Coordinates of N, CA, C and O in Angstrom, one line a residue:
M1278 N 78.6 95.1 149.3 CA 78.6 95.4 151.1 C 78.2 94.4 151.6 O 76.9 94.2 151.7
T1279 N 78.7 93.7 152.4 CA 78.3 92.8 153.6 C 77.7 93.7 154.8 O 78.1 94.5 155.1
T1280 N 76.6 93.1 154.9 CA 75.8 93.4 156.1 C 75.8 92.4 157.4 O 75.5 92.7 158.4
E1281 N 76.6 91.2 157.2 CA 76.9 90.2 158.2 C 78.0 90.9 159.1 O 78.7 91.8 158.6
T1282 N 77.6 90.3 160.4 CA 78.7 90.9 161.1 C 79.8 89.6 161.4 O 79.5 88.4 160.7
F1283 N 80.7 89.9 161.9 CA 82.1 89.2 162.0 C 81.5 87.8 162.9 O 81.6 86.9 162.1
G1284 N 81.0 88.1 163.9 CA 80.2 86.6 164.7 C 79.1 85.8 163.6 O 79.5 84.7 163.8
K1285 N 78.5 86.8 163.2 CA 77.5 85.7 162.2 C 78.2 85.1 161.0 O 77.7 83.9 160.5
I1286 N 79.0 85.8 160.4 CA 80.1 85.0 159.5 C 80.7 83.7 160.0 O 80.7 82.9 159.3
L1287 N 81.2 83.9 161.1 CA 82.0 83.1 161.8 C 81.1 81.8 161.9 O 81.6 80.8 161.5
R1288 N 80.1 82.2 162.8 CA 79.2 81.1 163.0 C 78.5 80.2 161.7 O 78.5 79.0 161.8
R1289 N 78.1 81.2 161.0 CA 78.0 80.3 159.7 C 78.9 79.3 159.0 O 78.6 78.2 158.5
A1290 N 80.1 79.9 158.8 CA 81.3 79.4 158.4 C 81.5 77.9 159.2 O 81.9 76.9 158.5
R1291 N 81.3 78.4 160.2 CA 81.9 77.2 161.0 C 80.9 75.9 161.1 O 81.3 74.6 161.0
K1292 N 79.5 76.4 160.9 CA 78.3 75.3 160.8 C 78.3 74.8 159.5 O 78.6 73.6 159.2
D1293 N 78.8 75.4 158.4 CA 79.2 74.9 157.0 C 80.4 74.0 156.9 O 80.4 72.9 156.3
K1294 N 81.1 73.8 157.8 CA 82.6 73.3 157.7 C 82.1 72.1 158.6 O 82.9 70.9 158.6
G1295 N 81.0 72.0 159.2 CA 80.6 70.9 160.4 C 81.6 71.0 161.7 O 81.6 70.2 162.4
Y1296 N 82.1 72.1 162.2 CA 82.8 72.0 163.2 C 81.9 72.5 164.3 O 81.1 73.1 164.3
S1297 N 82.1 71.8 165.7 CA 81.6 72.5 167.0 C 82.1 73.3 167.3 O 83.3 73.9 167.0
Q1298 N 81.5 74.2 168.3 CA 82.5 75.6 168.7 C 83.5 74.9 169.7 O 84.8 75.4 169.3
R1299 N 83.8 73.6 170.5 CA 84.8 73.3 171.0 C 86.1 73.0 170.0 O 87.0 73.2 170.1
S1300 N 85.7 72.2 168.9 CA 86.5 71.6 168.2 C 87.4 72.9 167.2 O 88.4 72.7 167.2
L1301 N 86.7 73.8 166.8 CA 87.2 75.1 166.1 C 87.9 75.6 167.2 O 89.1 76.1 166.9
A1302 N 87.7 75.9 168.2 CA 88.1 76.7 169.6 C 89.5 75.8 169.6 O 90.5 76.3 169.8
A1303 N 89.9 74.8 169.9 CA 90.9 73.8 169.9 C 91.9 74.2 168.7 O 93.1 74.2 169.2
L1304 N 91.3 74.0 167.5 CA 92.1 74.5 166.3 C 92.6 75.7 166.4 O 94.1 75.5 166.2
V1305 N 92.1 76.9 166.9 CA 93.0 78.0 166.5 C 93.4 78.6 168.0 O 93.8 79.7 168.5
K1306 N 93.4 77.3 169.0 CA 93.7 77.6 170.5 C 92.9 79.0 171.1 O 93.6 79.8 171.7
L1307 N 91.8 78.5 171.3 CA 90.9 79.6 171.9 C 90.1 79.2 172.7 O 89.8 77.7 172.5
D1308 N 89.8 79.5 173.8 CA 88.5 79.1 175.0 C 87.6 79.1 174.2 O 86.9 80.2 173.4
F1309 N 86.6 78.0 174.0 CA 85.1 77.5 173.4 C 84.4 79.2 173.9 O 83.8 79.3 173.1
T1310 N 84.5 79.2 174.9 CA 83.4 80.2 175.6 C 83.7 81.7 175.0 O 82.6 82.3 174.6
Y1311 N 85.2 81.9 174.6 CA 85.3 83.3 173.8 C 84.9 83.3 172.5 O 84.3 84.1 171.9
L1312 N 85.3 81.8 171.8 CA 84.3 81.7 170.6 C 83.0 82.1 170.5 O 82.3 82.8 169.4
S1313 N 82.5 81.6 171.4 CA 80.9 81.6 171.3 C 80.6 83.2 171.5 O 79.7 83.6 171.0
K1314 N 81.2 84.0 172.4 CA 81.1 85.5 172.5 C 81.6 86.1 171.4 O 80.5 86.9 170.9
L1315 N 82.3 85.6 170.5 CA 82.8 86.0 169.2 C 81.7 85.9 168.3 O 80.9 87.0 167.2
E1316 N 81.1 85.0 168.2 CA 79.9 84.1 167.2 C 78.8 85.1 167.7 O 77.8 85.5 167.1
N1317 N 78.6 85.5 168.7 CA 77.2 86.4 169.2 C 77.6 87.5 169.1 O 76.7 88.7 169.7
D1318 N 78.5 87.9 168.9 CA 79.1 89.6 168.7 C 79.2 90.4 170.0 O 78.5 91.4 170.2
R1319 N 79.5 89.5 171.1 CA 79.3 90.0 172.6 C 80.7 90.1 173.1 O 80.8 90.2 174.4
A1320 N 81.8 89.7 172.6 CA 83.1 89.4 173.0 C 83.7 91.2 173.3 O 83.3 92.1 172.6
D1321 N 84.4 91.3 174.7 CA 84.7 92.7 174.9 C 86.0 93.3 174.0 O 85.9 94.2 174.2
Y1322 N 86.6 92.1 173.1 CA 87.4 92.9 172.3 C 87.8 91.9 171.3 O 87.4 90.8 171.5
P1323 N 88.2 92.5 170.1 CA 88.5 91.4 169.1 C 89.6 90.4 169.5 O 90.7 91.0 170.0
P1324 N 89.8 89.6 168.8 CA 90.8 88.5 168.9 C 91.8 89.1 168.2 O 91.8 90.0 167.1
K1325 N 93.3 88.6 168.4 CA 94.5 89.3 167.5 C 94.1 88.7 166.1 O 93.7 87.8 165.7
E1326 N 95.4 89.3 165.4 CA 95.1 89.0 164.2 C 95.4 88.0 163.8 O 94.7 87.0 162.7
E1327 N 96.4 87.2 164.5 CA 97.0 86.0 164.1 C 96.1 84.9 164.4 O 95.7 84.0 163.6
V1328 N 94.8 85.1 165.4 CA 93.8 84.1 165.7 C 92.7 84.5 164.5 O 92.1 83.3 163.8
I1329 N 92.3 85.5 164.3 CA 91.6 86.1 163.0 C 92.2 85.3 161.6 O 91.5 84.2 161.1
R1330 N 93.3 85.1 161.4 CA 93.8 84.7 160.3 C 93.6 83.3 160.3 O 93.4 82.4 159.3
S1331 N 93.8 82.5 161.5 CA 93.6 81.0 161.6 C 92.5 80.7 161.7 O 92.1 79.9 160.8
L1332 N 91.6 81.5 162.0 CA 90.0 81.5 162.1 C 89.3 81.1 160.3 O 88.8 80.2 159.8
A1333 N 90.2 82.1 159.7 CA 89.9 82.3 158.4 C 90.5 81.2 157.5 O 89.8 80.7 156.6
K1334 N 91.7 80.4 157.8 CA 92.2 79.6 157.1 C 91.7 78.4 157.6 O 91.0 77.7 156.5
H1335 N 91.1 77.9 158.6 CA 90.2 77.0 159.0 C 88.7 76.9 158.3 O 88.1 76.2 158.2
L1336 N 88.3 78.1 158.0 CA 87.1 78.1 157.7 C 86.9 78.6 156.2 O 85.7 78.7 155.6
D1337 N 87.6 78.7 155.7 CA 87.8 79.1 154.3 C 87.0 80.7 154.0 O 86.5 80.5 153.0
L1338 N 87.8 81.3 154.5 CA 87.1 82.7 154.6 C 88.3 83.6 154.0 O 89.7 83.3 154.3
D1339 N 88.1 84.8 153.5 CA 89.0 85.7 153.0 C 89.6 86.6 154.8 O 89.0 87.2 155.4
P1340 N 90.9 86.2 154.8 CA 91.7 86.8 156.0 C 91.5 88.2 156.0 O 91.1 88.6 157.3
D1341 N 91.6 88.9 155.2 CA 91.7 90.4 155.2 C 90.4 91.0 155.4 O 90.4 92.0 156.5
M1342 N 89.4 90.2 154.6 CA 88.1 90.9 154.8 C 87.8 90.6 156.4 O 87.0 91.3 157.3
L1343 N 88.1 89.3 156.9 CA 87.5 89.2 158.4 C 88.3 89.8 159.4 O 87.8 90.4 160.4
V1344 N 89.8 89.9 159.1 CA 90.5 91.4 160.1 C 89.5 92.4 160.3 O 89.3 93.1 161.2
C1345 N 89.3 93.0 159.1 CA 88.7 94.3 159.1 C 87.3 94.2 159.6 O 87.1 95.5 160.4
L1346 N 86.6 93.3 159.3 CA 85.3 92.9 160.0 C 85.6 92.9 161.5 O 84.4 93.6 162.3
A1347 N 86.4 92.4 161.8 CA 86.7 92.0 163.2 C 86.8 93.3 164.1 O 87.0 93.8 164.9
G1348 N 87.2 94.5 163.1 CA 87.3 95.8 163.8 C 88.9 96.0 163.9 O 89.5 97.4 164.6
R1349 N 89.7 95.3 163.4 CA 91.1 95.6 163.2 C 91.9 96.0 162.0 O 91.1 95.8 161.2
I1350 N 92.8 96.4 162.0 CA 93.9 97.0 160.8 C 94.8 95.6 160.3 O 95.7 95.2 161.2
P1351 N 94.5 95.1 159.2 CA 95.6 94.2 158.7 C 96.9 94.7 159.1 O 97.4 96.1 158.8
H1352 N 98.1 94.0 159.8 CA 99.2 94.7 159.7 C 100.2 95.0 158.6 O 101.0 95.8 158.4
Q1353 N 99.8 94.5 157.7 CA 100.5 94.7 156.0 C 100.1 96.4 155.9 O 101.1 97.2 155.2
Y1354 N 99.0 97.1 156.4 CA 98.7 98.3 156.0 C 99.0 99.1 156.9 O 99.0 100.5 157.2
E1355 N 99.6 98.8 158.2 CA 100.1 99.7 159.5 C 100.8 100.6 159.0 O 101.0 101.9 158.8
E1356 N 102.0 100.4 158.0 CA 103.0 101.7 157.8 C 102.3 102.4 157.0 O 102.6 103.8 156.8
L1357 N 101.4 101.8 155.9 CA 100.7 102.9 154.8 C 99.9 104.0 155.6 O 99.8 105.3 155.3
L1358 N 99.5 103.5 156.9 CA 98.4 104.4 157.7 C 99.5 105.5 158.5 O 99.1 106.7 158.4
K1359 N 100.5 104.7 158.8 CA 101.7 106.1 159.6 C 102.1 106.9 158.8 O 102.3 108.1 159.0
Q1360 N 102.2 106.6 157.4 CA 102.9 107.5 156.6 C 102.2 108.5 156.1 O 102.2 109.5 155.8
N1361 N 100.5 108.3 155.9 CA 99.6 109.2 155.8 C 98.7 109.8 157.0 O 97.4 109.9 156.7
A1362 N 99.3 109.4 158.2 CA 98.6 109.8 159.1 C 97.8 111.0 159.7 O 96.5 111.0 159.9
Q1363 N 98.4 112.1 158.8 CA 97.9 113.7 158.9 C 96.3 113.5 157.8 O 95.5 114.3 158.0
N1364 N 96.5 112.6 156.9 CA 95.5 112.7 156.0 C 94.2 111.5 156.3 O 93.2 111.9 155.4
M1365 N 94.4 110.9 157.1 CA 93.7 109.8 157.3 C 92.4 110.2 157.8 O 91.4 109.8 157.5
P1366 N 92.7 111.1 159.0 CA 91.3 111.6 159.5 C 90.3 112.1 158.5 O 88.8 112.0 158.4
M1367 N 90.8 113.0 157.6 CA 89.9 113.8 156.8 C 89.5 112.6 155.7 O 88.4 112.9 155.3
L1368 N 90.3 111.6 154.8 CA 89.7 111.0 154.5 C 88.6 109.8 154.9 O 87.6 109.5 154.2
L1369 N 88.7 109.3 156.2 CA 87.9 108.8 156.8 C 86.5 109.4 156.8 O 85.4 109.1 156.7
R1370 N 86.7 111.0 157.3 CA 85.5 111.4 157.6 C 84.6 111.8 156.0 O 83.6 111.8 156.3
R1371 N 85.7 112.0 155.1 CA 84.9 112.2 153.8 C 84.3 110.9 153.4 O 82.9 111.2 152.7
L1372 N 84.8 109.6 153.6 CA 83.9 108.5 153.3 C 82.6 108.2 154.1 O 81.8 107.9 153.5
R1373 N 82.6 108.7 155.2 CA 81.5 108.4 156.4 C 80.6 109.8 155.8 O 79.4 109.2 155.9
E1374 N 80.8 110.7 155.4 CA 79.7 111.8 155.1 C 79.3 111.7 153.5 O 78.3 112.6 153.4
N1375 N 80.1 111.3 153.0 CA 80.0 111.3 151.3 C 79.6 109.8 150.8 O 80.6 109.1 150.3
P1376 N 78.7 109.4 150.9 CA 78.5 107.8 150.4 C 78.9 107.4 148.9 O 79.5 106.4 148.3
D1377 N 78.7 108.7 148.3 CA 78.6 108.7 146.8 C 80.1 108.5 146.4 O 80.8 107.7 145.8
F1378 N 80.9 109.4 147.6 CA 82.2 109.2 147.1 C 82.8 108.0 147.7 O 84.0 107.3 147.0
A1379 N 82.5 107.5 148.9 CA 82.9 106.2 149.1 C 82.4 105.3 148.4 O 83.5 104.2 148.0
Q1380 N 81.4 105.1 147.4 CA 81.2 104.1 146.8 C 82.1 104.1 145.5 O 82.7 103.1 144.9
K1381 N 82.3 105.2 145.1 CA 83.5 105.2 143.7 C 84.9 104.8 144.3 O 85.3 104.4 143.6
I1382 N 85.3 105.3 145.5 CA 86.6 104.9 146.1 C 86.4 103.5 146.1 O 87.5 102.3 145.4
F1383 N 85.3 102.4 147.0 CA 85.3 101.0 146.9 C 84.9 100.6 145.6 O 85.8 99.4 145.3
Q1384 N 84.5 101.2 144.7 CA 84.3 100.6 143.2 C 85.4 100.7 142.5 O 86.2 99.6 141.7
A1385 N 86.3 101.9 142.3 CA 87.7 101.7 142.1 C 88.7 101.0 142.6 O 89.2 100.3 141.6
A1386 N 88.6 100.4 143.9 CA 89.4 99.5 144.6 C 89.3 98.1 144.0 O 90.2 97.5 143.7
S1387 N 87.8 97.9 143.8 CA 87.5 96.5 143.6 C 88.1 96.1 142.1 O 88.1 94.8 141.7
E1388 N 87.9 97.3 141.5 CA 87.9 97.1 139.8 C 89.4 97.0 139.4 O 90.2 96.4 138.6
D1389 N 90.6 97.6 140.1 CA 91.9 97.4 140.2 C 92.4 95.9 141.1 O 93.6 95.7 140.8
A1390 N 91.7 95.6 141.8 CA 92.2 94.5 142.8 C 92.4 93.2 141.7 O 91.8 92.8 140.6
P1391 N 93.7 92.4 141.8 CA 94.3 91.3 141.3 C 93.1 90.1 141.2 O 92.2 90.2 142.4
S1392 N 92.9 89.7 140.3 CA 91.8 88.2 140.2 C 92.5 87.1 140.9 O 93.5 87.0 141.0

């Protein structure tokens, strides 16, 4: 489980790739001051999913992980959430209140994930 924030991961990956904030911001069509706020976890709102995916592409990061870490739900899962809207609050509450249950669910999901 990652303890790094969205911003810290962005900053580290940007530096690892040798991008300046201005050059990366230009690639993903962001104002560099907003990218700075993202890296410092001080932005008032998370970027749109398309921007997050572009950042992930340029920084060789997992786009779904980055979308989730930014506090967004990947578009491909929205229909599933809508279909199960009545049960989602109960599931999320149970995950939050029962760390052992959450760990089992996440472990099972990672074991079933395609390589």
